[in-house]
Coordinates of C-alpha atoms (C1' of nucleotides) in Angstrom, one line a residue:
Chain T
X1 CA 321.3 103.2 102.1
X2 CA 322.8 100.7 99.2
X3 CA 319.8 100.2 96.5
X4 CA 322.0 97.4 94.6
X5 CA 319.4 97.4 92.2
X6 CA 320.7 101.1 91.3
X7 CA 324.2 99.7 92.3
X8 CA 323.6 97.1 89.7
X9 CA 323.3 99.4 87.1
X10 CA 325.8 101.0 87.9
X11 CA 329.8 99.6 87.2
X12 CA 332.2 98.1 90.0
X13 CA 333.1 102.3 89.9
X14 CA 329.6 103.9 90.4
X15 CA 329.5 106.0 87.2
X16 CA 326.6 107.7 87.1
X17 CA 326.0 108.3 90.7
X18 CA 327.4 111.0 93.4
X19 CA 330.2 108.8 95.2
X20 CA 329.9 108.7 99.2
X21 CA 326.8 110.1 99.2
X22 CA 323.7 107.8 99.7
X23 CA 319.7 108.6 101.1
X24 CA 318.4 106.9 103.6
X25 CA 314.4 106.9 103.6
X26 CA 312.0 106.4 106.7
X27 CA 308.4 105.2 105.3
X28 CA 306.0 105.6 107.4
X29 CA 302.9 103.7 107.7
X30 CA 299.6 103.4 109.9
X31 CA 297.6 100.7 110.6
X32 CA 295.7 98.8 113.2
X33 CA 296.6 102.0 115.5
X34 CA 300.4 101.4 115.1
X35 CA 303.2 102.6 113.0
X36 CA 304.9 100.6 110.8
X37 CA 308.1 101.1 109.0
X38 CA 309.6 99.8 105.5
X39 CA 312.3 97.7 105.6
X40 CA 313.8 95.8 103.0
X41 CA 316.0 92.0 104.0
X42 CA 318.8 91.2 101.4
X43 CA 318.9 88.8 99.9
X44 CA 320.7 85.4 101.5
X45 CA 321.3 87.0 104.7
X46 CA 319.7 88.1 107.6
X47 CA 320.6 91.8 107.3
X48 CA 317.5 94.2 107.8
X49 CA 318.0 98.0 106.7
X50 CA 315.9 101.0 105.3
X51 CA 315.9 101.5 101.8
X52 CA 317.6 103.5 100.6
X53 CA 320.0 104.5 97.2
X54 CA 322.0 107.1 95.3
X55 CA 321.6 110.5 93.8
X56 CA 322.3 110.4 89.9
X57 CA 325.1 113.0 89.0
X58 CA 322.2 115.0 87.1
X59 CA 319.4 114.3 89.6
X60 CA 318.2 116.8 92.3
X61 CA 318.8 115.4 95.6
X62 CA 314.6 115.8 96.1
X63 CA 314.1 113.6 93.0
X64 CA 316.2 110.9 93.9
X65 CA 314.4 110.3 97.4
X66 CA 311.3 110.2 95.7
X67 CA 312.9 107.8 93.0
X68 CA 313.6 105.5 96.0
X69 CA 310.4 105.7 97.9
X70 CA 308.4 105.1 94.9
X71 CA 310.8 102.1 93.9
X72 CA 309.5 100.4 97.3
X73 CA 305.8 101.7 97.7
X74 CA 304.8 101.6 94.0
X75 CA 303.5 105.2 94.8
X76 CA 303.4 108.1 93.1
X77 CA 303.3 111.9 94.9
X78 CA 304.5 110.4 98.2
X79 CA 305.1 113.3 101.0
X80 CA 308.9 113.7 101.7
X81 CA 310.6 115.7 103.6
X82 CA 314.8 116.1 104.9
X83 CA 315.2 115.3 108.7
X84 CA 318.5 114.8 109.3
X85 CA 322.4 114.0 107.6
X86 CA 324.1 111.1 109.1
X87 CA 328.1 112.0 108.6
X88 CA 329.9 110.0 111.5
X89 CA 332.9 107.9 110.8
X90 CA 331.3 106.0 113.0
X91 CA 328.7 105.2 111.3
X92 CA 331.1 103.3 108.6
X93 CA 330.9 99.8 108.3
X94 CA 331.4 98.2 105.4
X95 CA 331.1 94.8 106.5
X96 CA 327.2 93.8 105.8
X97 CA 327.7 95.1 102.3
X98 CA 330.5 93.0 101.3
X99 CA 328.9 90.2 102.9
X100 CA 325.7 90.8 100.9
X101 CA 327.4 91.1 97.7
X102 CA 329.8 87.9 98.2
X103 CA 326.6 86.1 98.9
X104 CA 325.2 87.4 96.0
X105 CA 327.8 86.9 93.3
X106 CA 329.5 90.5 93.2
X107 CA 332.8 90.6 93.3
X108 CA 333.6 92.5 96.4
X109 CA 336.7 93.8 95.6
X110 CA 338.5 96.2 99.1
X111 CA 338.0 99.6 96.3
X112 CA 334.4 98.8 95.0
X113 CA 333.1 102.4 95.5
X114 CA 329.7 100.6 97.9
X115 CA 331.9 99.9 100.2
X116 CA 333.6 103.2 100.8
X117 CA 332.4 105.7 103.6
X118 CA 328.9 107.2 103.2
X119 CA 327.6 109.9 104.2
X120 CA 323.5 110.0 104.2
X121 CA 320.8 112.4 103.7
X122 CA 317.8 111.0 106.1
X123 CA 314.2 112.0 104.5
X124 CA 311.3 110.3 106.1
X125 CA 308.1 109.4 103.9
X126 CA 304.3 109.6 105.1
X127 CA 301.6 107.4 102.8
X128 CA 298.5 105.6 102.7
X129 CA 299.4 102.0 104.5
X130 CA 296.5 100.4 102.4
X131 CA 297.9 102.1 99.1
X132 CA 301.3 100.6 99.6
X133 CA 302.8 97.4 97.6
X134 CA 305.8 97.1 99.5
X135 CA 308.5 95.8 96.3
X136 CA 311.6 94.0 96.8
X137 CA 314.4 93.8 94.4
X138 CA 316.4 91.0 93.2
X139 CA 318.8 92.0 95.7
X140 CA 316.3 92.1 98.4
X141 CA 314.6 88.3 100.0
X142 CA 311.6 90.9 100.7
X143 CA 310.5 94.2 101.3
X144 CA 307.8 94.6 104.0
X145 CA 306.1 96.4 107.1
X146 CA 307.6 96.2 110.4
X147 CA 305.9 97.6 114.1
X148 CA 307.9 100.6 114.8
X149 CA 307.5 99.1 118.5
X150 CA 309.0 96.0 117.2
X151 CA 311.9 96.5 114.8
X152 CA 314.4 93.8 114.1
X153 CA 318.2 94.5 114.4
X154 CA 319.0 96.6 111.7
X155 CA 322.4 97.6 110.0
X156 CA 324.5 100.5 110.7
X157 CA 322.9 103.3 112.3
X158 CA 319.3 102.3 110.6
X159 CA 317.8 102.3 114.1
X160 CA 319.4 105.5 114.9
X161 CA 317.7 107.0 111.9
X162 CA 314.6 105.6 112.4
X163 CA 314.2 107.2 115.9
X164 CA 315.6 110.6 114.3
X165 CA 312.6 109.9 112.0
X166 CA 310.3 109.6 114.6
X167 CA 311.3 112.8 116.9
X168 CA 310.7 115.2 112.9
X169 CA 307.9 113.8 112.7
X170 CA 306.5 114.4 116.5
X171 CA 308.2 117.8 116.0
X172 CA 306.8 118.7 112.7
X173 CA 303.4 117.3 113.3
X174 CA 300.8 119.9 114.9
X175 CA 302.8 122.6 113.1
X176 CA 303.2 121.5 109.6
X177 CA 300.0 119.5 109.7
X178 CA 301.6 116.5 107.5
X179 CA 300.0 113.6 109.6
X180 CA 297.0 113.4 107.1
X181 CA 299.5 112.0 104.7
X182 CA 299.1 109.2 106.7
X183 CA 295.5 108.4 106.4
X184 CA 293.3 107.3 103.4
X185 CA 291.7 110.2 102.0
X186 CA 288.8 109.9 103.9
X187 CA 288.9 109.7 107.5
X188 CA 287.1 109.7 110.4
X189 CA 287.5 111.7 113.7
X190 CA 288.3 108.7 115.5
X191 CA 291.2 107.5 113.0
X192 CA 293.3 110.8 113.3
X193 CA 293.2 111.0 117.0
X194 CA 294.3 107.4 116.9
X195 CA 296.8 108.4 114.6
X196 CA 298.4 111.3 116.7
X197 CA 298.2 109.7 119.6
X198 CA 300.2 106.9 118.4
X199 CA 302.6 109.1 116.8
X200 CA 302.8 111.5 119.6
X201 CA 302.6 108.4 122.5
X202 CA 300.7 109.9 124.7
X203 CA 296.6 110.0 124.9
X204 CA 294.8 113.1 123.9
X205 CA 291.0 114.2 125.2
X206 CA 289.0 113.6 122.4
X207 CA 287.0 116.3 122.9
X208 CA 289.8 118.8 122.8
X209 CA 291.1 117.2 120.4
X210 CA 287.7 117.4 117.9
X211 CA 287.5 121.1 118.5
X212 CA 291.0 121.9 118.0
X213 CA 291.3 119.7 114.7
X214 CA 288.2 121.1 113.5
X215 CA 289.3 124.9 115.1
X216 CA 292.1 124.7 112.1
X217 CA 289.7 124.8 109.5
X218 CA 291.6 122.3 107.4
X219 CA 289.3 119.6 107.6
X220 CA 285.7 119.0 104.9
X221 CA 283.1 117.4 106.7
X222 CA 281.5 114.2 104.5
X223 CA 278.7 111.8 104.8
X224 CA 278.9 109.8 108.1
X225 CA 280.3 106.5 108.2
X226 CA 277.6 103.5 109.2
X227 CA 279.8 100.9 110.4
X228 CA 277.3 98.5 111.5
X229 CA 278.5 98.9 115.2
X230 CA 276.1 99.7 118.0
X231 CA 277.1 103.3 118.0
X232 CA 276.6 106.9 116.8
X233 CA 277.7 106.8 112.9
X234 CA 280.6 109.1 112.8
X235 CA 281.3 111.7 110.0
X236 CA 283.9 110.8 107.5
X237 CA 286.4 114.4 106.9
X238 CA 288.7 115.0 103.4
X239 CA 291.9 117.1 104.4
X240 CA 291.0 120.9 102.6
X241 CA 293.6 121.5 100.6
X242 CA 294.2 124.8 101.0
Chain M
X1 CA 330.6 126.1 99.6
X2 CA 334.2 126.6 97.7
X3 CA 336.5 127.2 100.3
X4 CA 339.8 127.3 97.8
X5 CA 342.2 127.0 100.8
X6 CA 341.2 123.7 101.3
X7 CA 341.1 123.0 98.3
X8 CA 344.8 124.6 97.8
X9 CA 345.3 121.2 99.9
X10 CA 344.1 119.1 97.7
X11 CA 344.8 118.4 94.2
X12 CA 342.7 118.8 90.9
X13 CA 341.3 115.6 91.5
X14 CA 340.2 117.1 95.2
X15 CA 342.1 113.6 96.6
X16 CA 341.6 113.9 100.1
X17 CA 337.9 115.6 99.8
X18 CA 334.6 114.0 99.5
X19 CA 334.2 114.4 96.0
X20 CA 330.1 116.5 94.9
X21 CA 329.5 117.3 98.9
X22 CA 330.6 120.9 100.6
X23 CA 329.3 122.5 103.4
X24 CA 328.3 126.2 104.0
X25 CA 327.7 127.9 107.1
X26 CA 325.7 130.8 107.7
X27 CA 327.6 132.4 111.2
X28 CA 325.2 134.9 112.9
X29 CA 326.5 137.5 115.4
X30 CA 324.7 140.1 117.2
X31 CA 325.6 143.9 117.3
X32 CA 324.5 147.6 117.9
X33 CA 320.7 145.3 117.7
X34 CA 321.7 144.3 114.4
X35 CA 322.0 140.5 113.1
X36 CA 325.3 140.5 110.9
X37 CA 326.3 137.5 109.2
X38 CA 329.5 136.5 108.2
X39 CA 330.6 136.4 104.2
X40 CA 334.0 136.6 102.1
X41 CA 334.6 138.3 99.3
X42 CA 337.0 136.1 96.6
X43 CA 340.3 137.6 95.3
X44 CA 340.6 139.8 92.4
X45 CA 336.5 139.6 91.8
X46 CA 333.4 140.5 93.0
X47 CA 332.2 137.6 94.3
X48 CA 330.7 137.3 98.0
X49 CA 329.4 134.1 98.9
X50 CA 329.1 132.1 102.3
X51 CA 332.1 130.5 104.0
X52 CA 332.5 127.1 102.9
X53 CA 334.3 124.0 102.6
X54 CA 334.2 119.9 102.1
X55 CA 334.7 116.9 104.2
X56 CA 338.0 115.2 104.4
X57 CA 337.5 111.8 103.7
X58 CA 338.0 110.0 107.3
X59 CA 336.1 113.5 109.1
X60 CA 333.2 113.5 110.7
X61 CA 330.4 115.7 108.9
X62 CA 330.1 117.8 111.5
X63 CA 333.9 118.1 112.5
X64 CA 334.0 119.2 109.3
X65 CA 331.7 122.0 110.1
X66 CA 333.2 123.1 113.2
X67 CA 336.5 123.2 111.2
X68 CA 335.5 125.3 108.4
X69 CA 333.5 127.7 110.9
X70 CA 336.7 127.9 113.1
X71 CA 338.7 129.2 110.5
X72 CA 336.6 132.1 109.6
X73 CA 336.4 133.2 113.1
X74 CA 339.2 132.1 114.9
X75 CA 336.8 130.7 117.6
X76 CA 336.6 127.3 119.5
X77 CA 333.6 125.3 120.7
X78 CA 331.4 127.3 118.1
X79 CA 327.4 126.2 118.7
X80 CA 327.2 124.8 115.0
X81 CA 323.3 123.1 114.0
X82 CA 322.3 121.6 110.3
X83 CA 319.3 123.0 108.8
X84 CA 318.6 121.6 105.4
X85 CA 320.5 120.0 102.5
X86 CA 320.5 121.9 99.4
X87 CA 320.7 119.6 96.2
X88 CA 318.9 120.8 93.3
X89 CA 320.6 120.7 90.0
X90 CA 319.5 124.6 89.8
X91 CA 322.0 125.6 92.2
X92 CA 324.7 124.3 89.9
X93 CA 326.9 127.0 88.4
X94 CA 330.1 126.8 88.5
X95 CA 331.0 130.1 86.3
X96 CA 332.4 131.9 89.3
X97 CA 334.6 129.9 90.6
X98 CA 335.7 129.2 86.9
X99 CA 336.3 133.2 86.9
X100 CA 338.0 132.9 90.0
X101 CA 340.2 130.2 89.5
X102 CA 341.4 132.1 86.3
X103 CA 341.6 134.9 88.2
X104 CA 344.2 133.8 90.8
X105 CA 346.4 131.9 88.4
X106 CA 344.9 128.6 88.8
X107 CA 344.0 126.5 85.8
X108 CA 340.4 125.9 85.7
X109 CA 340.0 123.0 83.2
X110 CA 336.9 121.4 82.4
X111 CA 337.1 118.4 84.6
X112 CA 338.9 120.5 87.4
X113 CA 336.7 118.7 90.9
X114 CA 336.0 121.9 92.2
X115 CA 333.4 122.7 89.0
X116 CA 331.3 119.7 89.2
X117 CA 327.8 119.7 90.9
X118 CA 327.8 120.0 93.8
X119 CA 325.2 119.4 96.9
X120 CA 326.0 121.2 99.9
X121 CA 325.0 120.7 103.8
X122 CA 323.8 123.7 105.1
X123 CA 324.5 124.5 108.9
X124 CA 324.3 127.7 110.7
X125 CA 326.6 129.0 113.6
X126 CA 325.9 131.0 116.2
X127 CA 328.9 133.2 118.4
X128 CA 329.8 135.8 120.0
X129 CA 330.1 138.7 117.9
X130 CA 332.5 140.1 120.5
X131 CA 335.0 137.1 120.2
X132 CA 335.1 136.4 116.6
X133 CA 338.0 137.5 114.6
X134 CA 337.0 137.6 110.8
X135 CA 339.8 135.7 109.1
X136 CA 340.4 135.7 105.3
X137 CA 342.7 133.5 103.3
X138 CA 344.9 133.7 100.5
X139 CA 342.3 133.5 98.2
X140 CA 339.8 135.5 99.7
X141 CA 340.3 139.5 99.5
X142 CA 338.3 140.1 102.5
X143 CA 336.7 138.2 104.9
X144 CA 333.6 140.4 107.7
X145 CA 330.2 141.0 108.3
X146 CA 327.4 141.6 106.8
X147 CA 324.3 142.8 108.1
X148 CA 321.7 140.4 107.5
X149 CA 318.7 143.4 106.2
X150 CA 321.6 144.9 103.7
X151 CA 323.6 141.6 102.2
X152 CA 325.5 142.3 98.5
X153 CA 324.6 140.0 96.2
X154 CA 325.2 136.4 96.5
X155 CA 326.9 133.7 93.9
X156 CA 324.7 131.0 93.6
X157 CA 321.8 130.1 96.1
X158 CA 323.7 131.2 99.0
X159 CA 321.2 134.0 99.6
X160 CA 318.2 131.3 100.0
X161 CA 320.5 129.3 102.0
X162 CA 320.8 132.9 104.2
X163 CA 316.8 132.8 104.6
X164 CA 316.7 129.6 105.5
X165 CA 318.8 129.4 108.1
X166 CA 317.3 132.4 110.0
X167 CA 313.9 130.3 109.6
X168 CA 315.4 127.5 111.4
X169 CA 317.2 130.1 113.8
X170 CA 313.6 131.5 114.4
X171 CA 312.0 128.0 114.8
X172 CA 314.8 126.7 117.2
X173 CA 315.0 129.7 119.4
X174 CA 312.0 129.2 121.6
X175 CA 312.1 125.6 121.6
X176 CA 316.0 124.5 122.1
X177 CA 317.3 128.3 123.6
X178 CA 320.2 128.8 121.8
X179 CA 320.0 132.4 121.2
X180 CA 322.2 132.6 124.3
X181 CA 325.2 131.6 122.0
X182 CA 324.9 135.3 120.4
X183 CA 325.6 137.2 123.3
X184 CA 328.7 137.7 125.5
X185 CA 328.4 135.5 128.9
X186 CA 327.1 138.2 130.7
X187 CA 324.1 140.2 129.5
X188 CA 321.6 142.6 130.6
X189 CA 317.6 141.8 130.1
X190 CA 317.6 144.0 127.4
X191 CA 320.1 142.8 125.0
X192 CA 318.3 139.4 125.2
X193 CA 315.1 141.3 124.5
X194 CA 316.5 143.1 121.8
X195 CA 318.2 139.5 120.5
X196 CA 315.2 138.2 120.6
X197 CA 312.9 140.9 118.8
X198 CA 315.8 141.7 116.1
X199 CA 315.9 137.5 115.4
X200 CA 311.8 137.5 115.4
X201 CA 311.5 140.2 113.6
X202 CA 309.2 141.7 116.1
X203 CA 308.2 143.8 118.7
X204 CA 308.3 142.3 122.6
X205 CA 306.5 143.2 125.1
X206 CA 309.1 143.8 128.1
X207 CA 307.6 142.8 130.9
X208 CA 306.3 139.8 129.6
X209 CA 309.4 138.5 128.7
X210 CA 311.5 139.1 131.5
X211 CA 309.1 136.7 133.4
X212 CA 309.2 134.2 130.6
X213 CA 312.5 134.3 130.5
X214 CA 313.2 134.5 134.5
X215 CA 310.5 131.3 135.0
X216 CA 312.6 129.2 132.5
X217 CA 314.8 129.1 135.1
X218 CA 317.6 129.3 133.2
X219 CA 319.2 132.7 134.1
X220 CA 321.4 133.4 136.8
X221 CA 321.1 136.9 138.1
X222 CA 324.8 138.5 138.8
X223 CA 325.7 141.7 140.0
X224 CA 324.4 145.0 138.3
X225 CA 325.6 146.9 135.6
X226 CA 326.1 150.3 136.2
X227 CA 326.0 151.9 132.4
X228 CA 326.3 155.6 133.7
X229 CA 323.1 156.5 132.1
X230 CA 320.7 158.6 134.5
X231 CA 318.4 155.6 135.2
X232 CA 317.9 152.4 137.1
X233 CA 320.8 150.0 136.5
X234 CA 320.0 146.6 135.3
X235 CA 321.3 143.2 136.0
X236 CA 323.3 141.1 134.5
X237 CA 322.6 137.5 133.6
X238 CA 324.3 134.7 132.7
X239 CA 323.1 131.3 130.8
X240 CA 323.1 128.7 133.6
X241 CA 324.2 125.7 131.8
X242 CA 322.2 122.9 133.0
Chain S
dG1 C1' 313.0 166.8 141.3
dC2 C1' 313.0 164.9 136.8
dA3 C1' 313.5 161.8 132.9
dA4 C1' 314.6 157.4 131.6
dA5 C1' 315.0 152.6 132.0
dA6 C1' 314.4 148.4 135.0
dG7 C1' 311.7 145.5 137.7
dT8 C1' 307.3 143.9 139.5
dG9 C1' 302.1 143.6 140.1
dT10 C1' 297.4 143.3 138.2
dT11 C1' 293.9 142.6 135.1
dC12 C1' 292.0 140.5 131.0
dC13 C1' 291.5 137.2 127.5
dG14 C1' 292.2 133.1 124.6
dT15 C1' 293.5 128.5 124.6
dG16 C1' 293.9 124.0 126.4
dT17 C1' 292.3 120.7 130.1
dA18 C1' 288.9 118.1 132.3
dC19 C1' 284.6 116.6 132.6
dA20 C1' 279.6 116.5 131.8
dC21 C1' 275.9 115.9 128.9
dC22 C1' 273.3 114.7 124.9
dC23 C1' 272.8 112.1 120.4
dA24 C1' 272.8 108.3 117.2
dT25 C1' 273.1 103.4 116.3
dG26 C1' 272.2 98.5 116.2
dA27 C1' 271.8 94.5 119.1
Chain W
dT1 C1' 266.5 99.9 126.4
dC2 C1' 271.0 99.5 126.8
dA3 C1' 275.9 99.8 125.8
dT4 C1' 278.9 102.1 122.9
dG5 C1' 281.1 105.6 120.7
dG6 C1' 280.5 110.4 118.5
dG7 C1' 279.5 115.3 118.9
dT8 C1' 279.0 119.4 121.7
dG9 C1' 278.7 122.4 126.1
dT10 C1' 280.7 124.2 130.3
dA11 C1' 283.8 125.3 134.1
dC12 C1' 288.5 126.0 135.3
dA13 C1' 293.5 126.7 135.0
dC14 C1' 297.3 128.5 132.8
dG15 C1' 300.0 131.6 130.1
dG16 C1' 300.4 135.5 127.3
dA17 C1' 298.9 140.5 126.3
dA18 C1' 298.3 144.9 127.9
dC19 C1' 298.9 148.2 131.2
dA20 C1' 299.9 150.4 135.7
dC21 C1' 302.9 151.1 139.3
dT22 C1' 307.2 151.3 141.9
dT23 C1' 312.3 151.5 142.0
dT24 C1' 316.7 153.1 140.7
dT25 C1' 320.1 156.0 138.5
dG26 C1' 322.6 160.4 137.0
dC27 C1' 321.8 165.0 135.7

DNA sequence: GCAAAAGTGTTCCGTGTACACCCATGA
DNA sequence: TCATGGGTGTACACGGAACACTTTTGC
């Protein structure tokens, strides 16, 4: 939640945007067999949260979680999808907010719409780790990847949502066969297992796991892969789009 | 969406609501092996559409829920899940309710809250079609079911929203086992069965799933239930809450 | 006794699990 | 030739599908 740099654009009222209504998105990465998450710091303080930002009073709800994602990834066509809404009074706390803005020169004034109750759509994002250039914001010190088995204290419910994140994703995973949207485009055998199996936390059999992968017919065998090591080159695969 | 009682409540300015947010609730029952869902009809036109309503500012999303649900059905502790958020610009029309807000004396001007865009929370319910007592309001002519395979038309998107919440009925039934909420305390094997095929869509075979169901270890077996048909009497089950 | 529905048993098959075995690769 | 990791084959268990059989009930 709270893009200030749509805030910013915004007045002290929030014309333009849909008032008490914020997204909240989960980016997903993978790499070096571990997940990582996109967090952004603001700026002169230590608060951690997911970014996150407004709907436009003319913008489909779809549209303006993409618009955030791709403000911190730099990516185009990023995989989206709706998880969960956070609604909870209890979830209301406007203190980091006014904090961040009195550190940062915005008058914080007890009716500035930001600091009003929110209610937030979750969406979690899946992309290509080496596509990404995680971008901060003036209102942000940085904007970068942290170990989902290592996250930092985060504002509000952010950890909450993250784990909500995490449980679509394991749920949505073999059945909606989104996972490749975590991987470059070509992959090898090796790489997805390692990738569901971190996702999923458990270990798989890799030979089950070959023959059901390839069983779905989704996948495009390549060229093999020589990687130098003292091994059996593996074949690289494409995801088949349907 | 639109419940106009609420918004009775309220001023034009919807003080007291979250302003652009509603909620709609698709409530399911179960009867003569039908699925019926519940709709109102709105005063003096020919509207039907899905009972609805907004958040008060200092509710909980999903109180919010639960209260809109209760007073359709006169029901407490109502089994109440979120399935997707609907927020494309495309769903915005607020013709009807302009027609019925000019309809039933109430001056619909331009800037009147209840005719902005709005993005709306969709969660379905599921009860007991027994115990429910369809309950209108002032500004609804009638409030009842519907059965799901013969629905009138719809304002808006409220038929997708229909389809999708008997998707994520179907998806959750297996895996979470809340199909129990459509069915009186006590039932027989064969209502759950025919639950089950009429939610599915699909023929069951029955001795199958009376020892799917039995090794869930879930069901209690009670006394049996003597229909005064001329053959064997079955038992009766209830859900054993965990 | 008979028809109808309920409950249980039995067989078959597909899928996943577990493990074995071969293959390729470069040191 | 050896270690390492990739690809494939095989035996087994489990659960669902299909069907048979028995039990119960009121006419």
């Amino acid at each position: 939640m709270k893009a200030f740099k749509t805030a910013n654009e915004s007045d002290a009222r929030g014309n333009g945007f849909i008032p008490n209504l914020a997204i909240d998105v989960v980016v997903f990465g993978f790499h070096d067999s571990q997940l990582k998450v996109l967090l952004v710091k603001y700026s002169k303080t230590d608060y951690v949260a997911l970014p996150g930002g407004f709907i436009k009073v003319d913008e489909n709800l779809h549209d303006a979680a993409e618009r955030v994602a791709k403000e911190r990834t730099g990516l185009n066509n990023i995989f989206l999808d709706q998880f969960f809404v956070f609604g909870d009074m209890s979830r209301y706390n406007a203190q980091p907010f006014r904090e961040v803005m009195e550190a940062n020169g915005m008058p914080a004034k007890a009716d500035h719409w930001l600091l009003n109750r929110f209610i937030s759509v979750g969406y979690f994002a899946l992309v290509d780790f080496t596509k990404v250039t995680p971008t901060p914001d003036k209102l942000f010190d940085s904007c970068g990847w942290y170990d989902l088995n290592a996250l930092p204290a985060l504002i509000q419910d952010h950890a909450e949502i993250i784990s909500k994140a995490l449980n679509a994703l394991r749920d949505r995973l073999d059945d909606k066969l989104i996972g490749f949207n975590l991987l470059p485009e070509e992959f090898t055998m090796g790489q997805l297992q390692a990738l569901y199996e971190t996702i999923l936390g458990k270990k798989l059999l890799r030979s089950a796991f070959q023959r059901k992968m390839l069983g779905l017919n989704i996948l495009e065998r390549l060229a093999k892969k020589y990687t130098g090591a003292a091994n059996k080159a593996p074949y690289l695969y494409r995801f088949k789009a349907k």
